[in-house]
Short mmCIF file of C-alpha atoms in Angstrom, two decimals:
data_model
loop_
_atom_site.label_atom_id
_atom_site.label_comp_id
_atom_site.label_asym_id
_atom_site.label_seq_id
_atom_site.Cartn_x
_atom_site.Cartn_y
_atom_site.Cartn_z
CA UNK A 1 -20.09 38.26 -9.71
CA UNK A 2 -23.08 36.07 -9.01
CA UNK A 3 -20.96 33.86 -6.80
CA UNK A 4 -19.61 36.91 -4.97
CA UNK A 5 -23.11 38.27 -4.36
CA UNK A 6 -24.32 34.91 -3.10
CA UNK A 7 -21.33 34.70 -0.78
CA UNK A 8 -22.02 38.20 0.56
CA UNK A 9 -25.69 37.45 1.21
CA UNK A 10 -24.81 34.17 2.87
CA UNK A 11 -22.25 35.89 5.07
CA UNK A 12 -24.80 38.52 6.14
CA UNK A 13 -27.38 35.89 6.97
CA UNK A 14 -24.80 33.90 8.90
CA UNK A 15 -23.76 36.97 10.90
CA UNK A 16 -27.36 37.88 11.59
CA UNK A 17 -28.26 34.38 12.70
CA UNK A 18 -25.29 34.07 15.00
CA UNK A 19 -25.44 37.63 16.40
CA UNK A 20 -21.90 38.29 15.23
CA UNK A 21 -20.44 35.25 17.02
CA UNK A 22 -17.88 33.18 15.10
CA UNK A 23 -19.17 29.76 16.11
CA UNK A 24 -16.80 27.86 13.82
CA UNK A 25 -13.72 29.35 15.46
CA UNK A 26 -15.12 28.54 18.87
CA UNK A 27 -14.92 24.80 18.15
CA UNK A 28 -12.11 22.83 19.81
CA UNK A 29 -8.88 22.25 17.91
CA UNK A 30 -9.62 18.57 17.37
CA UNK A 31 -12.78 19.33 15.36
CA UNK A 32 -11.13 22.14 13.40
CA UNK A 33 -8.24 19.87 12.52
CA UNK A 34 -10.73 17.29 11.29
CA UNK A 35 -12.37 19.90 9.06
CA UNK A 36 -8.97 20.96 7.75
CA UNK A 37 -8.10 17.35 6.89
CA UNK A 38 -10.53 17.52 3.95
CA UNK A 39 -8.75 20.52 2.39
CA UNK A 40 -5.69 20.55 0.12
CA UNK A 41 -2.61 21.33 2.17
CA UNK A 42 -2.01 24.80 0.64
CA UNK A 43 -5.56 25.75 1.67
CA UNK A 44 -4.89 24.45 5.16
CA UNK A 45 -1.92 26.79 5.45
CA UNK A 46 -3.99 29.73 4.09
CA UNK A 47 -6.44 29.38 6.98
CA UNK A 48 -3.82 31.21 9.05
CA UNK A 49 -5.07 34.44 7.39
CA UNK A 50 -8.63 34.09 8.66
CA UNK A 51 -8.15 35.45 12.18
CA UNK A 52 -5.76 35.33 15.12
CA UNK A 53 -7.55 32.18 16.29
CA UNK A 54 -6.51 30.38 13.09
CA UNK A 55 -3.02 31.86 12.73
CA UNK A 56 -1.09 28.93 14.16
CA UNK A 57 -3.76 26.26 14.04
CA UNK A 58 -2.42 24.61 10.90
CA UNK A 59 1.02 23.94 12.38
CA UNK A 60 -0.45 21.39 14.80
CA UNK A 61 -2.68 19.53 12.35
CA UNK A 62 -2.23 15.75 12.66
CA UNK A 63 -2.77 15.32 8.89
CA UNK A 64 -0.18 16.08 6.22
CA UNK A 65 -0.99 15.72 2.52
CA UNK A 66 1.57 16.96 0.00
CA UNK A 67 0.18 16.54 -3.53
CA UNK A 68 2.02 17.61 -6.67
CA UNK A 69 -1.32 18.40 -8.36
CA UNK A 70 -1.80 21.36 -6.01
CA UNK A 71 1.17 23.23 -7.51
CA UNK A 72 2.04 24.82 -10.82
CA UNK A 73 5.58 23.48 -11.08
CA UNK A 74 8.08 21.17 -9.43
CA UNK A 75 10.03 23.88 -7.61
CA UNK A 76 6.94 25.17 -5.78
CA UNK A 77 6.03 21.62 -4.86
CA UNK A 78 9.47 20.92 -3.38
CA UNK A 79 9.73 24.26 -1.57
CA UNK A 80 6.29 23.87 -0.04
CA UNK A 81 7.08 20.36 1.20
CA UNK A 82 10.37 21.43 2.75
CA UNK A 83 8.93 24.52 4.48
CA UNK A 84 5.83 22.69 5.65
CA UNK A 85 7.86 20.13 7.56
CA UNK A 86 10.21 22.73 9.01
CA UNK A 87 7.46 25.09 10.25
CA UNK A 88 5.12 22.42 11.54
CA UNK A 89 4.87 21.96 15.32
CA UNK A 90 7.15 19.04 16.09
CA UNK A 91 5.48 18.35 19.44
CA UNK A 92 2.27 17.19 17.71
CA UNK A 93 2.03 13.57 16.58
CA UNK A 94 0.92 12.72 13.06
CA UNK A 95 -2.06 10.47 12.48
CA UNK A 96 -1.64 10.42 8.71
CA UNK A 97 0.92 11.54 6.13
CA UNK A 98 0.25 11.33 2.37
CA UNK A 99 2.77 12.30 -0.29
CA UNK A 100 1.73 12.13 -3.95
CA UNK A 101 3.35 12.96 -7.27
CA UNK A 102 1.97 11.40 -10.44
CA UNK A 103 4.98 12.26 -12.55
CA UNK A 104 8.73 12.21 -11.99
CA UNK A 105 9.86 15.10 -9.78
CA UNK A 106 13.63 15.12 -9.61
CA UNK A 107 15.57 16.64 -6.74
CA UNK A 108 12.82 16.05 -4.18
CA UNK A 109 13.96 14.90 -0.75
CA UNK A 110 11.54 11.97 -0.61
CA UNK A 111 13.49 10.04 2.01
CA UNK A 112 13.82 13.12 4.22
CA UNK A 113 10.09 13.83 4.04
CA UNK A 114 9.24 10.24 4.96
CA UNK A 115 11.81 10.16 7.72
CA UNK A 116 10.44 13.42 9.13
CA UNK A 117 6.91 11.99 9.19
CA UNK A 118 8.08 8.82 10.96
CA UNK A 119 10.04 10.85 13.49
CA UNK A 120 6.82 12.69 14.33
CA UNK A 121 5.06 9.44 15.22
CA UNK A 122 2.97 9.03 12.08
CA UNK A 123 0.54 6.10 12.21
CA UNK A 124 -0.45 5.90 8.53
CA UNK A 125 2.09 6.60 5.78
CA UNK A 126 1.04 6.70 2.12
CA UNK A 127 3.59 7.52 -0.57
CA UNK A 128 2.44 7.51 -4.20
CA UNK A 129 5.26 8.76 -6.40
CA UNK A 130 7.84 7.68 -8.95
CA UNK A 131 10.55 8.04 -6.35
CA UNK A 132 13.49 5.92 -5.14
CA UNK A 133 13.39 4.90 -1.48
CA UNK A 134 16.31 3.32 0.37
CA UNK A 135 17.29 2.62 3.96
CA UNK A 136 17.65 6.34 4.74
CA UNK A 137 13.87 6.76 4.48
CA UNK A 138 13.20 4.64 7.54
CA UNK A 139 13.47 5.69 11.18
CA UNK A 140 12.77 3.68 14.38
CA UNK A 141 9.07 3.89 15.20
CA UNK A 142 6.76 2.55 17.87
CA UNK A 143 3.73 4.16 16.19
CA UNK A 144 3.79 3.37 12.44
CA UNK A 145 1.06 0.77 11.79
CA UNK A 146 0.05 1.19 8.14
CA UNK A 147 2.35 1.75 5.13
CA UNK A 148 1.07 2.10 1.57
CA UNK A 149 3.62 2.52 -1.22
CA UNK A 150 2.71 3.07 -4.87
CA UNK A 151 5.10 3.24 -7.86
CA UNK A 152 8.22 3.54 -5.69
CA UNK A 153 11.60 2.05 -6.53
CA UNK A 154 12.59 0.23 -3.34
CA UNK A 155 16.36 0.23 -3.30
CA UNK A 156 19.16 -1.20 -1.20
CA UNK A 157 18.37 -1.80 2.46
CA UNK A 158 14.80 -0.48 2.50
CA UNK A 159 13.16 -3.73 3.66
CA UNK A 160 16.01 -4.49 6.04
CA UNK A 161 15.34 -1.24 7.87
CA UNK A 162 11.57 -1.73 7.65
CA UNK A 163 11.87 -5.13 9.32
CA UNK A 164 14.16 -3.85 12.07
CA UNK A 165 12.83 -0.45 13.10
CA UNK A 166 9.03 -0.70 12.65
CA UNK A 167 8.10 -2.96 15.52
CA UNK A 168 4.31 -2.34 15.43
CA UNK A 169 3.76 -2.34 11.66
CA UNK A 170 0.59 -4.31 10.91
CA UNK A 171 -0.44 -3.40 7.37
CA UNK A 172 1.85 -3.15 4.32
CA UNK A 173 0.72 -2.49 0.74
CA UNK A 174 3.04 -2.42 -2.27
CA UNK A 175 1.44 -1.47 -5.58
CA UNK A 176 3.33 -1.01 -8.83
CA UNK A 177 6.65 -0.88 -6.98
CA UNK A 178 10.01 -2.04 -8.29
CA UNK A 179 12.25 -4.34 -6.24
CA UNK A 180 15.67 -4.41 -7.85
CA UNK A 181 17.49 -6.82 -5.53
CA UNK A 182 16.81 -9.89 -3.40
CA UNK A 183 14.58 -8.70 -0.56
CA UNK A 184 12.99 -10.24 2.49
CA UNK A 185 9.84 -9.04 4.23
CA UNK A 186 10.36 -10.45 7.69
CA UNK A 187 8.22 -9.09 10.51
CA UNK A 188 6.70 -10.39 13.73
CA UNK A 189 4.05 -7.65 13.87
CA UNK A 190 2.86 -7.69 10.25
CA UNK A 191 -0.71 -8.99 9.81
CA UNK A 192 -1.78 -7.88 6.33
CA UNK A 193 0.39 -7.82 3.20
CA UNK A 194 -0.64 -6.79 -0.32
CA UNK A 195 1.76 -7.08 -3.26
CA UNK A 196 0.03 -5.82 -6.42
CA UNK A 197 1.61 -5.61 -9.89
CA UNK A 198 5.13 -5.21 -8.53
CA UNK A 199 8.29 -5.79 -10.57
CA UNK A 200 10.50 -8.27 -8.71
CA UNK A 201 13.80 -8.44 -10.57
CA UNK A 202 15.76 -10.94 -8.47
CA UNK A 203 13.69 -12.36 -5.63
CA UNK A 204 11.45 -11.81 -2.63
CA UNK A 205 11.11 -13.89 0.54
CA UNK A 206 8.03 -13.42 2.73
CA UNK A 207 8.45 -14.55 6.33
CA UNK A 208 5.97 -13.20 8.90
CA UNK A 209 4.84 -15.39 11.77
CA UNK A 210 1.73 -13.30 12.62
CA UNK A 211 0.57 -12.64 9.06
CA UNK A 212 -3.16 -13.38 8.68
CA UNK A 213 -3.85 -12.13 5.14
CA UNK A 214 -1.63 -12.28 2.05
CA UNK A 215 -2.46 -11.09 -1.47
CA UNK A 216 -0.03 -11.45 -4.38
CA UNK A 217 -1.62 -10.11 -7.55
CA UNK A 218 -0.05 -10.05 -11.03
CA UNK A 219 3.63 -10.04 -10.05
CA UNK A 220 6.15 -9.21 -12.79
CA UNK A 221 8.77 -11.82 -12.04
CA UNK A 222 10.29 -15.11 -13.11
CA UNK A 223 9.25 -18.50 -11.78
CA UNK A 224 10.69 -19.10 -8.33
CA UNK A 225 11.28 -15.41 -7.58
CA UNK A 226 8.75 -15.28 -4.72
CA UNK A 227 9.09 -17.60 -1.74
CA UNK A 228 6.79 -17.80 1.29
CA UNK A 229 7.71 -19.51 4.54
CA UNK A 230 6.96 -19.45 8.27
CA UNK A 231 3.35 -18.21 7.98
CA UNK A 232 1.63 -20.25 10.75
CA UNK A 233 -1.04 -17.59 11.45
CA UNK A 234 -2.20 -17.26 7.85
CA UNK A 235 -5.99 -17.28 7.44
CA UNK A 236 -6.64 -16.03 3.90
CA UNK A 237 -4.35 -16.00 0.87
CA UNK A 238 -4.86 -14.85 -2.70
CA UNK A 239 -2.38 -15.59 -5.49
CA UNK A 240 -3.16 -14.37 -9.00
CA UNK A 241 -0.73 -14.91 -11.88
CA UNK A 242 -1.36 -13.26 -15.22
CA UNK A 243 -0.34 -15.21 -18.29
CA UNK A 244 1.41 -12.24 -19.93
CA UNK A 245 3.66 -11.65 -16.90
CA UNK A 246 4.35 -15.24 -15.93
CA UNK A 247 5.78 -18.04 -18.07
CA UNK A 248 3.99 -21.40 -17.83
CA UNK A 249 6.94 -23.71 -18.12
CA UNK A 250 7.37 -27.28 -16.93
CA UNK A 251 6.52 -27.75 -13.24
CA UNK A 252 5.82 -24.02 -12.96
CA UNK A 253 3.24 -24.16 -10.17
CA UNK A 254 5.23 -26.51 -7.96
CA UNK A 255 8.54 -24.76 -8.59
CA UNK A 256 7.35 -21.22 -8.06
CA UNK A 257 7.98 -21.29 -4.29
CA UNK A 258 5.21 -18.91 -3.30
CA UNK A 259 2.97 -21.81 -2.24
CA UNK A 260 5.47 -23.18 0.28
CA UNK A 261 4.18 -21.15 3.25
CA UNK A 262 0.47 -21.21 2.47
CA UNK A 263 -0.51 -24.57 3.92
CA UNK A 264 -2.00 -23.03 7.09
CA UNK A 265 -4.47 -20.82 5.20
CA UNK A 266 -8.12 -21.71 5.76
CA UNK A 267 -9.16 -19.78 2.63
CA UNK A 268 -6.91 -20.01 -0.42
CA UNK A 269 -7.59 -18.54 -3.87
CA UNK A 270 -5.33 -19.37 -6.80
CA UNK A 271 -5.79 -17.72 -10.19
CA UNK A 272 -3.53 -18.79 -13.04
CA UNK A 273 -5.24 -18.41 -16.44
CA UNK A 274 -4.02 -20.67 -19.23
CA UNK A 275 -2.14 -18.97 -22.07
CA UNK A 276 -3.23 -19.34 -25.66
CA UNK A 277 -1.61 -22.45 -27.16
CA UNK A 278 -1.76 -24.26 -30.47
CA UNK A 279 -4.35 -27.01 -30.83
CA UNK A 280 -1.68 -29.69 -31.25
CA UNK A 281 -0.23 -28.95 -27.80
CA UNK A 282 -3.51 -28.21 -26.00
CA UNK A 283 -4.06 -31.81 -24.84
CA UNK A 284 -0.58 -32.00 -23.33
CA UNK A 285 -1.12 -28.65 -21.60
CA UNK A 286 -4.40 -29.81 -20.04
CA UNK A 287 -2.87 -33.03 -18.72
CA UNK A 288 0.11 -31.15 -17.29
CA UNK A 289 -2.06 -28.52 -15.58
CA UNK A 290 -4.43 -31.11 -14.11
CA UNK A 291 -1.54 -33.15 -12.71
CA UNK A 292 0.04 -30.02 -11.22
CA UNK A 293 -3.24 -29.07 -9.56
CA UNK A 294 -3.62 -32.56 -8.12
CA UNK A 295 -0.02 -32.54 -6.89
CA UNK A 296 -0.57 -29.19 -5.20
CA UNK A 297 -3.64 -30.55 -3.41
CA UNK A 298 -1.71 -33.57 -2.18
CA UNK A 299 1.12 -31.35 -1.01
CA UNK A 300 -0.74 -28.49 0.65
CA UNK A 301 -4.05 -29.92 1.86
CA UNK A 302 -2.72 -32.48 4.34
CA UNK A 303 -4.09 -30.37 7.19
CA UNK A 304 -7.70 -30.92 6.04
CA UNK A 305 -9.97 -33.65 7.45
CA UNK A 306 -9.86 -36.81 5.30
CA UNK A 307 -13.37 -36.38 3.91
CA UNK A 308 -12.69 -32.79 2.76
CA UNK A 309 -9.34 -33.80 1.34
CA UNK A 310 -10.78 -36.57 -0.82
CA UNK A 311 -13.56 -34.22 -1.94
CA UNK A 312 -10.94 -31.79 -3.18
CA UNK A 313 -9.00 -34.53 -4.96
CA UNK A 314 -12.22 -35.75 -6.61
CA UNK A 315 -13.06 -32.18 -7.63
CA UNK A 316 -9.62 -31.77 -9.20
CA UNK A 317 -9.98 -34.97 -11.20
CA UNK A 318 -13.49 -33.93 -12.27
CA UNK A 319 -12.19 -30.56 -13.49
CA UNK A 320 -9.37 -32.26 -15.38
CA UNK A 321 -11.83 -34.60 -17.04
CA UNK A 322 -14.06 -31.69 -17.98
CA UNK A 323 -11.14 -29.88 -19.60
CA UNK A 324 -10.09 -32.94 -21.58
CA UNK A 325 -13.67 -33.63 -22.68
CA UNK A 326 -14.02 -30.12 -24.02
#
């Protein structure tokens, strides 16, 4: 009741101060759409009840956010998503589309929702859901620039379509996704690529001539599963391998394949923590790691000036000596 009384008093003061003029509704559509972008999507739709001015305003919003947390059950979530896309004004381009479900929602037309967003010229697409995506999710686009995928199972043909039909895609993030077959990310427009804690069952080839930043963090895969090549524009690269997801076997670093295309990077970070080993084998492990590091420097730092190259070699030997001395 206190909240209701405060709302009533505030409304009276607002009406008195504005002389009965609805100044909010008098704002242009672009500003009202921006205000609506901060609301949950069901609340955006409910604004149609405010006044005739707001009745059809929501159908032209350039922001779509379908979140499972806004609904009591799966059926309401699916029905709302389907009706939202059908009733929305198809003549209005989408700046951003976000689809989220933090638990498994079966029977949802994920691919249809994504395809609908792409057909309406979406620029940023973010899908965070335990959902399978295949080639049917993609649609030719001259507008899609940013794609963020979380916890998706990327099935047959998804990357093939992504490479072919998204000609202006610049930013791709994959986090916690599963790649069940041999895939290739091959794009001439891609500039930024993040692969974070993804399960790569068979293999992944990264080939992007205009890629400037690459991050591969904690991949769940076998040695040699990730290969990089044809990355002449690469500026920064980060590769982090966790010991519990990656087996440190003989010649692991050199045989992994993900270093093959990184020689053009001006800033390169490699993180590969040593696993716990028995004392009797620790000396052999240190020697092997130090030789692998030195071999990598010889192989991938040939583009550096001679003075910088020999400084790196000296630093590698110094680190190896420090490890052995300890």
